[in-house]
Short mmCIF file of C-alpha atoms in Angstrom, two decimals:
data_model
loop_
_atom_site.label_atom_id
_atom_site.label_comp_id
_atom_site.label_asym_id
_atom_site.label_seq_id
_atom_site.Cartn_x
_atom_site.Cartn_y
_atom_site.Cartn_z
CA ALA A 148 -131.98 162.19 68.84
CA GLY A 149 -128.35 161.82 70.85
CA GLY A 150 -126.14 160.86 67.86
CA PRO A 151 -127.96 163.08 64.38
CA GLN A 152 -127.40 166.24 67.22
CA MET A 153 -123.26 165.00 67.97
CA SER A 154 -122.74 163.93 64.18
CA SER A 155 -124.54 167.93 63.46
CA ALA A 156 -121.69 169.17 65.79
CA ALA A 157 -119.02 167.27 64.06
CA CYS A 158 -119.99 169.41 61.00
CA THR A 159 -120.41 172.85 63.44
CA LEU A 160 -116.60 172.02 64.55
CA LEU A 161 -115.40 172.11 60.62
CA ALA A 162 -117.64 174.29 59.12
CA THR A 163 -116.72 176.42 62.41
CA LEU A 164 -113.19 175.59 61.57
CA ALA A 165 -112.83 176.90 57.81
CA THR A 166 -114.98 180.70 58.77
CA THR A 167 -111.92 180.89 61.26
CA ALA A 168 -109.41 180.03 59.86
CA ALA A 169 -110.76 182.34 57.02
CA MET A 170 -111.84 184.82 58.73
CA GLN A 171 -107.82 185.48 60.76
CA THR A 172 -106.47 185.19 57.34
CA GLY A 173 -102.96 186.59 57.10
CA GLN A 174 -102.81 186.81 60.96
CA ARG A 175 -99.63 184.69 61.10
CA PRO A 176 -96.95 184.34 58.38
CA SER A 177 -96.30 180.61 57.36
CA PRO A 178 -92.17 180.70 58.40
CA PRO A 179 -90.53 180.84 55.62
CA LEU A 180 -89.99 178.00 52.65
CA ARG A 181 -86.31 175.85 52.95
CA ALA A 182 -85.57 173.98 50.66
CA ALA A 183 -85.22 170.54 52.01
CA SER A 184 -81.98 168.75 51.44
CA PRO A 185 -80.64 165.78 50.10
CA ARG A 186 -81.14 163.85 53.32
CA ALA A 187 -84.09 165.20 54.52
CA SER A 188 -85.56 164.25 51.33
CA MET A 189 -84.63 160.67 51.64
CA LEU A 190 -85.69 160.01 55.27
CA THR A 191 -88.90 161.62 54.11
CA ASN A 192 -88.87 159.15 51.52
CA VAL A 193 -88.45 156.62 53.44
CA GLY A 194 -90.95 157.44 55.96
CA ALA A 195 -93.65 158.42 53.78
CA GLY A 196 -92.75 154.65 52.17
CA ILE A 197 -93.34 153.07 55.78
CA PHE A 198 -96.68 155.60 55.80
CA ALA A 199 -97.66 154.03 52.70
CA VAL A 200 -97.10 150.28 53.10
CA SER A 201 -97.75 149.76 55.79
CA GLY A 202 -101.39 151.91 54.86
CA ALA A 203 -101.27 149.53 51.25
CA LEU A 204 -101.73 146.38 52.48
CA ALA A 205 -104.07 147.59 55.91
CA TRP A 206 -106.86 148.51 52.84
CA VAL A 207 -106.34 145.89 50.21
CA ALA A 208 -106.06 142.67 52.76
CA PRO A 209 -106.97 144.36 56.26
CA GLY A 210 -107.88 140.79 56.94
CA GLN A 211 -103.84 139.61 56.53
CA SER A 212 -103.04 142.42 58.15
CA LEU A 213 -105.44 141.30 61.59
CA ALA A 214 -104.33 138.16 61.38
CA ASN A 215 -100.57 139.20 61.39
CA TYR A 216 -101.23 140.83 64.61
CA GLY A 217 -103.39 137.81 65.90
CA LEU A 218 -106.54 139.41 66.43
CA ALA A 219 -109.62 138.08 65.54
CA THR A 220 -112.26 139.25 61.83
CA ASP A 221 -114.90 140.27 61.50
CA ALA A 222 -116.62 142.15 59.22
CA SER A 223 -116.63 145.86 61.57
CA ALA A 224 -112.73 144.79 62.67
CA LEU A 225 -112.53 144.41 58.08
CA VAL A 226 -113.47 147.85 57.50
CA THR A 227 -111.62 149.97 60.43
CA MET A 228 -109.08 148.04 59.46
CA ARG A 229 -109.25 149.64 56.33
CA ALA A 230 -110.11 152.85 58.04
CA VAL A 231 -106.12 152.49 59.85
CA GLY A 232 -105.03 151.75 56.56
CA CYS A 233 -106.27 154.54 54.88
CA TRP A 234 -105.22 156.98 57.33
CA ARG A 235 -101.23 156.43 56.72
CA ILE A 236 -101.76 157.05 53.12
CA CYS A 237 -103.19 159.82 53.69
CA GLY A 238 -100.56 160.36 55.92
CA ALA A 239 -97.76 159.13 53.71
CA ALA A 240 -99.29 162.04 50.79
CA VAL A 241 -98.41 164.61 53.88
CA LEU A 242 -95.01 163.82 54.90
CA LEU A 243 -93.85 164.28 51.38
CA ALA A 244 -96.26 167.29 50.70
CA GLY A 245 -93.91 168.46 53.90
CA THR A 246 -90.94 169.11 51.99
CA HIS A 247 -92.68 171.10 49.85
CA GLY A 248 -93.70 174.02 53.39
CA PRO A 249 -95.73 173.83 55.80
CA SER A 250 -98.28 175.98 53.89
CA HIS A 251 -98.51 174.13 50.95
CA ALA A 252 -98.27 170.55 53.27
CA ALA A 253 -101.37 171.49 54.99
CA GLY A 254 -103.04 172.46 51.60
CA VAL A 255 -102.49 169.40 50.45
CA SER A 256 -103.09 167.85 53.84
CA LEU A 257 -106.61 169.02 54.04
CA VAL A 258 -107.58 168.39 50.07
CA ALA A 259 -105.83 164.12 50.94
CA ALA A 260 -108.02 164.36 53.53
CA ALA A 261 -111.33 165.18 51.49
CA LEU A 262 -110.35 162.66 49.30
CA THR A 263 -109.73 159.66 51.84
CA THR A 264 -113.94 160.61 53.73
CA LEU A 265 -114.54 160.05 50.04
CA VAL A 266 -112.57 156.90 48.61
CA SER A 267 -113.94 155.64 52.19
CA VAL A 268 -118.14 156.49 51.83
CA ALA A 269 -118.00 152.40 50.17
CA ASN A 270 -116.02 150.58 52.95
CA TRP A 271 -117.84 152.87 56.02
CA ASP A 272 -121.01 151.45 53.60
CA VAL A 273 -120.95 148.03 54.75
CA LEU A 274 -122.21 148.91 58.02
CA SER A 275 -124.01 150.96 57.00
CA ARG A 276 -123.42 154.36 58.01
CA PRO A 277 -125.22 157.24 56.90
CA LEU A 278 -123.81 159.75 53.62
CA GLY A 279 -125.21 162.79 56.16
CA ASN A 280 -122.73 162.72 57.91
CA GLN A 281 -119.50 162.12 55.53
CA ILE A 282 -120.31 164.05 52.48
CA PRO A 283 -120.37 167.40 54.39
CA GLY A 284 -116.72 166.91 55.39
CA VAL A 285 -115.47 166.65 52.43
CA VAL A 286 -116.99 169.13 51.12
CA LEU A 287 -115.21 171.57 54.12
CA LEU A 288 -112.11 170.14 53.62
CA SER A 289 -112.40 170.57 50.45
CA ILE A 290 -112.57 174.67 50.56
CA LEU A 291 -109.72 175.02 53.00
CA GLY A 292 -107.25 172.78 51.49
CA LYS A 293 -108.19 175.03 48.19
CA LEU A 294 -107.88 178.13 50.82
CA THR A 295 -104.89 177.20 52.20
CA LEU A 296 -102.98 176.32 48.93
CA GLY A 297 -104.23 179.73 47.92
CA GLY A 298 -102.71 181.15 50.53
CA ARG A 299 -105.84 182.81 52.13
CA VAL A 300 -105.32 180.68 54.75
CA GLY A 301 -103.00 179.87 57.69
CA PRO A 302 -101.71 176.36 57.48
CA ARG A 303 -101.80 176.50 61.55
CA TRP A 304 -105.20 175.57 60.82
CA ALA A 305 -104.43 171.89 59.39
CA ALA A 306 -102.62 171.04 62.23
CA GLY A 307 -105.77 171.80 64.21
CA VAL A 308 -108.00 169.69 62.04
CA TYR A 309 -105.51 166.55 61.82
CA LEU A 310 -105.50 167.15 65.80
CA LEU A 311 -108.33 167.80 66.82
CA LEU A 312 -109.87 164.81 65.32
CA GLY A 313 -107.44 162.37 65.38
CA GLY A 314 -107.51 162.50 68.92
CA LEU A 315 -110.92 162.12 69.11
CA ILE A 316 -110.83 158.85 67.35
CA TRP A 317 -108.42 157.85 69.28
CA ALA A 318 -109.54 158.33 72.67
CA ALA A 319 -112.67 157.61 71.82
CA PRO A 320 -113.65 155.79 69.77
CA THR A 321 -116.77 153.90 70.51
CA SER A 322 -118.46 157.66 71.24
CA THR A 323 -116.85 158.16 67.64
CA ILE A 324 -119.01 155.50 66.57
CA GLN A 325 -122.49 154.92 68.07
CA ASP A 326 -122.03 159.66 68.20
CA VAL A 327 -120.29 160.91 65.25
CA TYR A 328 -121.04 158.20 62.88
CA GLU A 329 -124.04 156.91 63.45
CA ILE A 330 -123.36 153.73 63.11
CA GLN A 331 -126.38 150.88 64.17
CA LYS A 332 -124.73 147.79 62.69
CA PRO A 333 -122.34 146.35 66.48
CA VAL A 334 -118.95 147.10 66.22
CA SER A 335 -116.64 144.28 67.99
CA ASP A 336 -113.79 145.01 70.45
CA VAL A 337 -111.38 144.75 68.13
CA GLY A 338 -113.05 147.17 65.37
CA ARG A 339 -113.14 150.22 67.76
CA SER A 340 -109.93 149.53 68.65
CA MET A 341 -108.52 149.82 65.15
CA LEU A 342 -110.64 152.23 64.60
CA SER A 343 -108.45 153.79 68.39
CA LEU A 344 -105.87 153.43 65.42
CA SER A 345 -106.99 155.61 63.01
CA GLY A 346 -107.31 158.52 64.69
CA GLY A 347 -103.85 157.70 65.42
CA ALA A 348 -103.03 158.54 62.50
CA LEU A 349 -105.03 161.34 62.19
CA VAL A 350 -102.66 162.16 65.46
CA SER A 351 -99.19 161.17 63.99
CA THR A 352 -99.57 163.76 60.64
CA GLY A 353 -100.80 166.86 62.90
CA VAL A 354 -97.53 166.05 65.01
CA PHE A 355 -96.17 167.08 61.49
CA LEU A 356 -98.41 169.14 60.56
CA ALA A 357 -97.80 171.61 63.59
CA GLY A 358 -94.35 170.76 63.93
CA LEU A 359 -93.98 172.66 59.91
CA VAL A 360 -95.47 174.90 61.66
CA ARG A 361 -93.86 176.04 64.22
CA GLY A 362 -90.70 176.12 61.98
CA ILE A 363 -89.32 172.96 63.03
CA ALA A 364 -86.13 171.10 60.36
CA LEU A 365 -87.94 168.29 58.52
CA PRO A 366 -85.45 165.79 59.47
CA GLN A 367 -87.17 167.17 63.85
CA CYS A 368 -90.81 166.71 62.15
CA LEU A 369 -90.24 163.24 60.95
CA ALA A 370 -88.64 162.43 64.19
CA LEU A 371 -91.46 163.84 66.37
CA THR A 372 -93.70 161.48 64.15
CA PHE A 373 -92.46 159.53 64.20
CA ALA A 374 -91.72 159.06 67.46
CA THR A 375 -95.20 159.63 68.30
CA ASP A 376 -96.18 156.22 66.13
CA ALA A 377 -94.23 154.66 68.42
CA ALA A 378 -95.60 155.39 71.58
CA LEU A 379 -99.68 154.94 70.15
CA ALA A 380 -97.69 151.72 68.67
CA LEU A 381 -96.65 150.43 72.11
CA LYS A 382 -99.11 151.58 74.18
CA TRP A 383 -101.74 149.46 71.52
CA ALA A 384 -98.98 146.84 72.82
CA LEU A 385 -99.14 147.30 76.38
CA LEU A 386 -103.33 148.51 76.89
CA GLU A 387 -105.41 146.07 73.91
CA VAL A 388 -103.53 143.71 72.43
CA SER A 389 -103.76 141.47 75.13
CA SER A 390 -107.78 141.66 76.15
CA LEU A 391 -108.15 141.51 71.74
CA GLY A 392 -106.78 137.95 71.80
CA GLY A 393 -103.44 138.79 69.83
CA ALA A 394 -99.95 138.63 69.90
CA LYS A 395 -98.46 141.68 71.51
CA VAL A 396 -95.34 140.62 69.09
CA GLY A 397 -96.82 142.85 65.98
CA GLY A 398 -97.73 146.05 68.80
CA PHE A 399 -93.32 145.84 69.62
CA LEU A 400 -92.33 145.77 66.12
CA TRP A 401 -94.03 148.99 65.25
CA ALA A 402 -93.35 150.18 68.07
CA ILE A 403 -90.32 150.08 67.35
CA SER A 404 -89.66 149.84 63.78
CA SER A 405 -91.39 153.50 63.69
CA LEU A 406 -88.29 154.64 66.70
CA ALA A 407 -86.02 153.59 64.23
CA VAL A 408 -87.01 156.03 61.60
CA ALA A 409 -87.21 159.12 64.62
CA ALA A 410 -83.81 158.11 64.97
CA LEU A 411 -82.41 158.14 61.62
CA SER A 412 -84.14 161.71 61.48
CA LEU A 413 -81.88 162.64 64.82
CA ALA A 414 -79.33 160.93 63.63
#
Protein backbone atom coordinates (compact mmCIF):
# COMPACT_ATOMS: atom_id res chain seq x y z
CA ALA A 1 0.00 0.00 0.00
CA GLY A 2 3.01 2.30 0.52
CA GLY A 3 3.74 2.72 -3.21
CA PRO A 4 0.33 4.01 -4.36
CA GLN A 5 0.14 6.32 -1.33
CA MET A 6 3.50 7.89 -2.11
CA SER A 7 2.67 8.14 -5.81
CA SER A 8 -0.56 9.92 -4.94
CA ALA A 9 1.40 12.16 -2.60
CA ALA A 10 3.72 13.15 -5.45
CA CYS A 11 0.77 14.08 -7.66
CA THR A 12 -0.85 15.89 -4.74
CA LEU A 13 2.35 17.88 -4.24
CA LEU A 14 2.28 19.09 -7.84
CA ALA A 15 -1.42 19.87 -7.60
CA THR A 16 -0.89 21.81 -4.38
CA LEU A 17 1.91 23.84 -5.93
CA ALA A 18 -0.25 24.63 -8.95
CA THR A 19 -3.28 25.59 -6.84
CA THR A 20 -1.27 27.70 -4.40
CA ALA A 21 0.51 29.44 -7.24
CA ALA A 22 -2.78 30.30 -8.90
CA MET A 23 -4.20 31.67 -5.65
CA GLN A 24 -1.16 33.90 -5.07
CA THR A 25 -0.94 35.33 -8.57
CA GLY A 26 0.21 38.91 -8.72
CA GLN A 27 1.46 39.16 -5.15
CA ARG A 28 5.12 39.41 -6.18
CA PRO A 29 5.80 40.50 -9.75
CA SER A 30 8.91 39.21 -11.43
CA PRO A 31 11.84 41.56 -12.08
CA PRO A 32 11.52 43.65 -15.25
CA LEU A 33 12.82 42.08 -18.42
CA ARG A 34 16.31 43.19 -19.35
CA ALA A 35 17.49 42.44 -22.86
CA ALA A 36 20.29 39.91 -22.89
CA SER A 37 23.61 41.33 -24.04
CA PRO A 38 25.44 39.68 -26.95
CA ARG A 39 27.94 38.21 -24.47
CA ALA A 40 25.17 36.85 -22.25
CA SER A 41 23.46 35.33 -25.28
CA MET A 42 26.73 33.74 -26.38
CA LEU A 43 27.35 32.27 -22.93
CA THR A 44 23.79 30.97 -22.83
CA ASN A 45 24.23 29.28 -26.19
CA VAL A 46 27.44 27.65 -24.98
CA GLY A 47 25.84 26.40 -21.78
CA ALA A 48 22.71 25.19 -23.54
CA GLY A 49 24.86 23.46 -26.14
CA ILE A 50 26.77 21.56 -23.47
CA PHE A 51 23.55 20.46 -21.80
CA ALA A 52 21.95 19.52 -25.12
CA VAL A 53 24.89 17.58 -26.56
CA SER A 54 25.58 15.63 -23.38
CA GLY A 55 21.87 14.99 -22.98
CA ALA A 56 21.42 13.83 -26.56
CA LEU A 57 24.35 11.41 -26.26
CA ALA A 58 22.92 9.98 -23.04
CA TRP A 59 19.50 9.56 -24.66
CA VAL A 60 20.63 8.14 -28.01
CA ALA A 61 23.57 6.06 -26.80
CA PRO A 62 23.11 5.34 -23.08
CA GLY A 63 25.32 2.26 -23.25
CA GLN A 64 28.23 4.24 -24.64
CA SER A 65 27.62 7.00 -22.11
CA LEU A 66 27.86 4.47 -19.28
CA ALA A 67 30.98 2.96 -20.83
CA ASN A 68 32.58 6.41 -20.93
CA TYR A 69 32.46 6.37 -17.13
CA GLY A 70 33.60 2.74 -16.95
CA LEU A 71 30.20 1.61 -15.70
CA ALA A 72 28.48 -1.71 -16.35
CA THR A 73 25.41 -1.76 -18.57
CA ASP A 74 22.08 -3.32 -17.63
CA ALA A 75 18.44 -2.62 -18.49
CA SER A 76 17.78 -0.34 -15.54
CA ALA A 77 21.02 1.60 -16.03
CA LEU A 78 20.14 2.24 -19.67
CA VAL A 79 16.71 3.55 -18.69
CA THR A 80 18.00 5.88 -16.00
CA MET A 81 20.91 7.11 -18.13
CA ARG A 82 18.30 8.11 -20.72
CA ALA A 83 16.50 9.93 -17.91
CA VAL A 84 19.68 11.90 -17.26
CA GLY A 85 19.81 12.71 -20.95
CA CYS A 86 16.24 13.91 -21.37
CA TRP A 87 16.40 16.18 -18.32
CA ARG A 88 19.65 17.75 -19.52
CA ILE A 89 18.01 18.41 -22.89
CA CYS A 90 15.10 19.95 -21.00
CA GLY A 91 17.60 22.08 -19.10
CA ALA A 92 19.09 23.31 -22.37
CA ALA A 93 15.68 24.55 -23.49
CA VAL A 94 15.25 26.40 -20.19
CA LEU A 95 18.67 28.07 -20.49
CA LEU A 96 17.79 29.36 -23.96
CA ALA A 97 14.44 30.62 -22.69
CA GLY A 98 16.27 32.53 -19.98
CA THR A 99 17.36 35.17 -22.51
CA HIS A 100 13.70 36.27 -22.64
CA GLY A 101 13.34 36.90 -18.93
CA PRO A 102 12.26 34.96 -15.80
CA SER A 103 8.54 34.65 -16.59
CA HIS A 104 9.14 33.25 -20.05
CA ALA A 105 11.86 30.90 -18.79
CA ALA A 106 9.60 29.67 -15.98
CA GLY A 107 6.68 28.99 -18.28
CA VAL A 108 8.86 27.24 -20.84
CA SER A 109 10.49 25.18 -18.07
CA LEU A 110 7.15 23.79 -16.92
CA VAL A 111 5.93 23.02 -20.43
CA ALA A 112 9.31 21.46 -21.21
CA ALA A 113 9.06 19.35 -18.05
CA ALA A 114 5.62 18.15 -19.14
CA LEU A 115 6.92 17.22 -22.60
CA THR A 116 9.99 15.54 -21.10
CA THR A 117 7.81 13.45 -18.81
CA LEU A 118 5.56 12.50 -21.73
CA VAL A 119 8.46 11.56 -24.02
CA SER A 120 9.95 9.47 -21.21
CA VAL A 121 6.88 7.24 -20.86
CA ALA A 122 8.17 4.72 -23.41
CA ASN A 123 11.59 4.72 -21.76
CA TRP A 124 10.16 3.92 -18.32
CA ASP A 125 7.92 1.23 -19.80
CA VAL A 126 11.00 -1.00 -19.95
CA LEU A 127 10.87 -1.13 -16.15
CA SER A 128 7.05 -1.34 -16.09
CA ARG A 129 6.55 2.04 -14.45
CA PRO A 130 2.76 2.62 -14.24
CA LEU A 131 1.24 5.29 -16.47
CA GLY A 132 -0.84 6.43 -13.51
CA ASN A 133 2.10 8.16 -11.86
CA GLN A 134 3.29 9.87 -15.04
CA ILE A 135 0.30 11.25 -16.95
CA PRO A 136 -1.13 13.33 -14.03
CA GLY A 137 2.22 15.07 -13.79
CA VAL A 138 2.16 15.85 -17.51
CA VAL A 139 -1.29 17.44 -17.16
CA LEU A 140 -0.47 19.44 -14.03
CA LEU A 141 2.84 20.72 -15.37
CA SER A 142 1.20 21.71 -18.66
CA ILE A 143 -1.53 23.68 -16.89
CA LEU A 144 0.94 25.40 -14.58
CA GLY A 145 3.20 26.20 -17.53
CA LYS A 146 0.35 27.71 -19.53
CA LEU A 147 -0.72 29.83 -16.54
CA THR A 148 2.85 31.00 -16.05
CA LEU A 149 3.33 31.94 -19.71
CA GLY A 150 0.04 33.82 -19.53
CA GLY A 151 1.23 35.83 -16.54
CA ARG A 152 -1.34 34.39 -14.16
CA VAL A 153 1.24 32.52 -12.07
CA GLY A 154 4.54 33.93 -10.84
CA PRO A 155 7.84 32.44 -12.12
CA ARG A 156 9.10 31.50 -8.65
CA TRP A 157 6.84 28.44 -8.63
CA ALA A 158 8.70 26.86 -11.53
CA ALA A 159 11.97 27.19 -9.62
CA GLY A 160 10.30 25.55 -6.64
CA VAL A 161 9.05 22.61 -8.69
CA TYR A 162 12.49 21.93 -10.17
CA LEU A 163 14.39 22.36 -6.92
CA LEU A 164 11.98 20.36 -4.78
CA LEU A 165 11.32 17.44 -7.11
CA GLY A 166 14.90 17.37 -8.38
CA GLY A 167 16.27 17.48 -4.86
CA LEU A 168 14.07 14.59 -3.77
CA ILE A 169 15.14 12.43 -6.72
CA TRP A 170 18.81 13.31 -6.22
CA ALA A 171 18.81 12.68 -2.47
CA ALA A 172 16.53 9.63 -2.36
CA PRO A 173 16.67 7.62 -5.61
CA THR A 174 15.70 4.39 -3.88
CA SER A 175 12.55 5.87 -2.38
CA THR A 176 11.77 7.50 -5.73
CA ILE A 177 12.00 4.15 -7.49
CA GLN A 178 9.96 2.21 -4.97
CA ASP A 179 7.45 4.69 -3.61
CA VAL A 180 6.98 7.36 -6.27
CA TYR A 181 7.67 5.60 -9.56
CA GLU A 182 6.33 2.28 -8.23
CA ILE A 183 8.86 0.28 -10.24
CA GLN A 184 8.65 -3.40 -9.40
CA LYS A 185 11.47 -4.66 -11.63
CA PRO A 186 14.98 -4.74 -10.16
CA VAL A 187 17.08 -1.60 -10.46
CA SER A 188 20.84 -1.95 -10.19
CA ASP A 189 23.13 0.25 -8.12
CA VAL A 190 24.27 1.91 -11.34
CA GLY A 191 20.64 2.50 -12.27
CA ARG A 192 19.96 4.14 -8.92
CA SER A 193 23.03 6.32 -9.27
CA MET A 194 21.96 7.47 -12.74
CA LEU A 195 18.49 8.29 -11.44
CA SER A 196 20.09 10.42 -8.74
CA LEU A 197 22.04 12.27 -11.44
CA SER A 198 18.81 12.93 -13.34
CA GLY A 199 17.52 14.63 -10.20
CA GLY A 200 20.72 16.64 -10.16
CA ALA A 201 19.97 17.86 -13.68
CA LEU A 202 16.63 19.17 -12.40
CA VAL A 203 18.36 20.87 -9.48
CA SER A 204 20.85 22.64 -11.75
CA THR A 205 18.00 23.93 -13.89
CA GLY A 206 16.11 24.98 -10.78
CA VAL A 207 19.11 27.03 -9.61
CA PHE A 208 19.07 28.85 -12.96
CA LEU A 209 15.37 29.65 -12.62
CA ALA A 210 15.77 30.77 -9.02
CA GLY A 211 18.57 33.12 -10.01
CA LEU A 212 16.46 34.69 -12.74
CA VAL A 213 13.55 35.15 -10.35
CA ARG A 214 15.84 36.87 -7.86
CA GLY A 215 16.84 39.37 -10.53
CA ILE A 216 20.41 38.08 -10.89
CA ALA A 217 22.03 38.89 -14.22
CA LEU A 218 21.99 36.13 -16.84
CA PRO A 219 25.76 35.42 -16.84
CA GLN A 220 25.73 35.04 -13.05
CA CYS A 221 22.72 32.71 -13.29
CA LEU A 222 24.68 30.57 -15.75
CA ALA A 223 27.66 30.59 -13.39
CA LEU A 224 25.48 29.39 -10.50
CA THR A 225 23.94 26.71 -12.70
CA PHE A 226 27.22 25.26 -13.89
CA ALA A 227 28.85 25.58 -10.49
CA THR A 228 25.98 23.48 -9.13
CA ASP A 229 26.40 21.01 -11.99
CA ALA A 230 30.13 20.79 -11.25
CA ALA A 231 29.57 20.25 -7.52
CA LEU A 232 27.11 17.43 -8.17
CA ALA A 233 29.49 15.82 -10.68
CA LEU A 234 32.42 16.10 -8.27
CA LYS A 235 30.43 14.59 -5.41
CA TRP A 236 29.42 11.71 -7.69
CA ALA A 237 32.99 11.13 -8.87
CA LEU A 238 34.46 11.19 -5.37
CA LEU A 239 31.82 9.28 -3.45
CA GLU A 240 30.00 6.95 -5.84
CA VAL A 241 31.90 5.98 -8.97
CA SER A 242 34.46 3.69 -7.35
CA SER A 243 31.81 1.71 -5.50
CA LEU A 244 30.02 1.22 -8.83
CA GLY A 245 33.15 -0.16 -10.48
CA GLY A 246 33.67 2.88 -12.67
CA ALA A 247 36.52 5.31 -13.30
CA LYS A 248 36.62 8.68 -11.54
CA VAL A 249 38.25 10.47 -14.47
CA GLY A 250 34.98 10.86 -16.36
CA GLY A 251 33.29 12.54 -13.43
CA PHE A 252 36.29 14.80 -12.89
CA LEU A 253 36.27 15.87 -16.55
CA TRP A 254 32.55 16.59 -16.26
CA ALA A 255 33.13 18.73 -13.18
CA ILE A 256 36.06 20.58 -14.78
CA SER A 257 34.09 21.39 -17.95
CA SER A 258 31.18 22.74 -15.91
CA LEU A 259 33.53 24.79 -13.73
CA ALA A 260 35.08 26.21 -16.89
CA VAL A 261 31.67 27.42 -18.09
CA ALA A 262 30.97 28.90 -14.65
CA ALA A 263 34.31 30.73 -14.65
CA LEU A 264 33.79 31.97 -18.22
CA SER A 265 30.40 33.34 -17.21
CA LEU A 266 31.95 35.35 -14.40
CA ALA A 267 34.94 36.61 -16.41
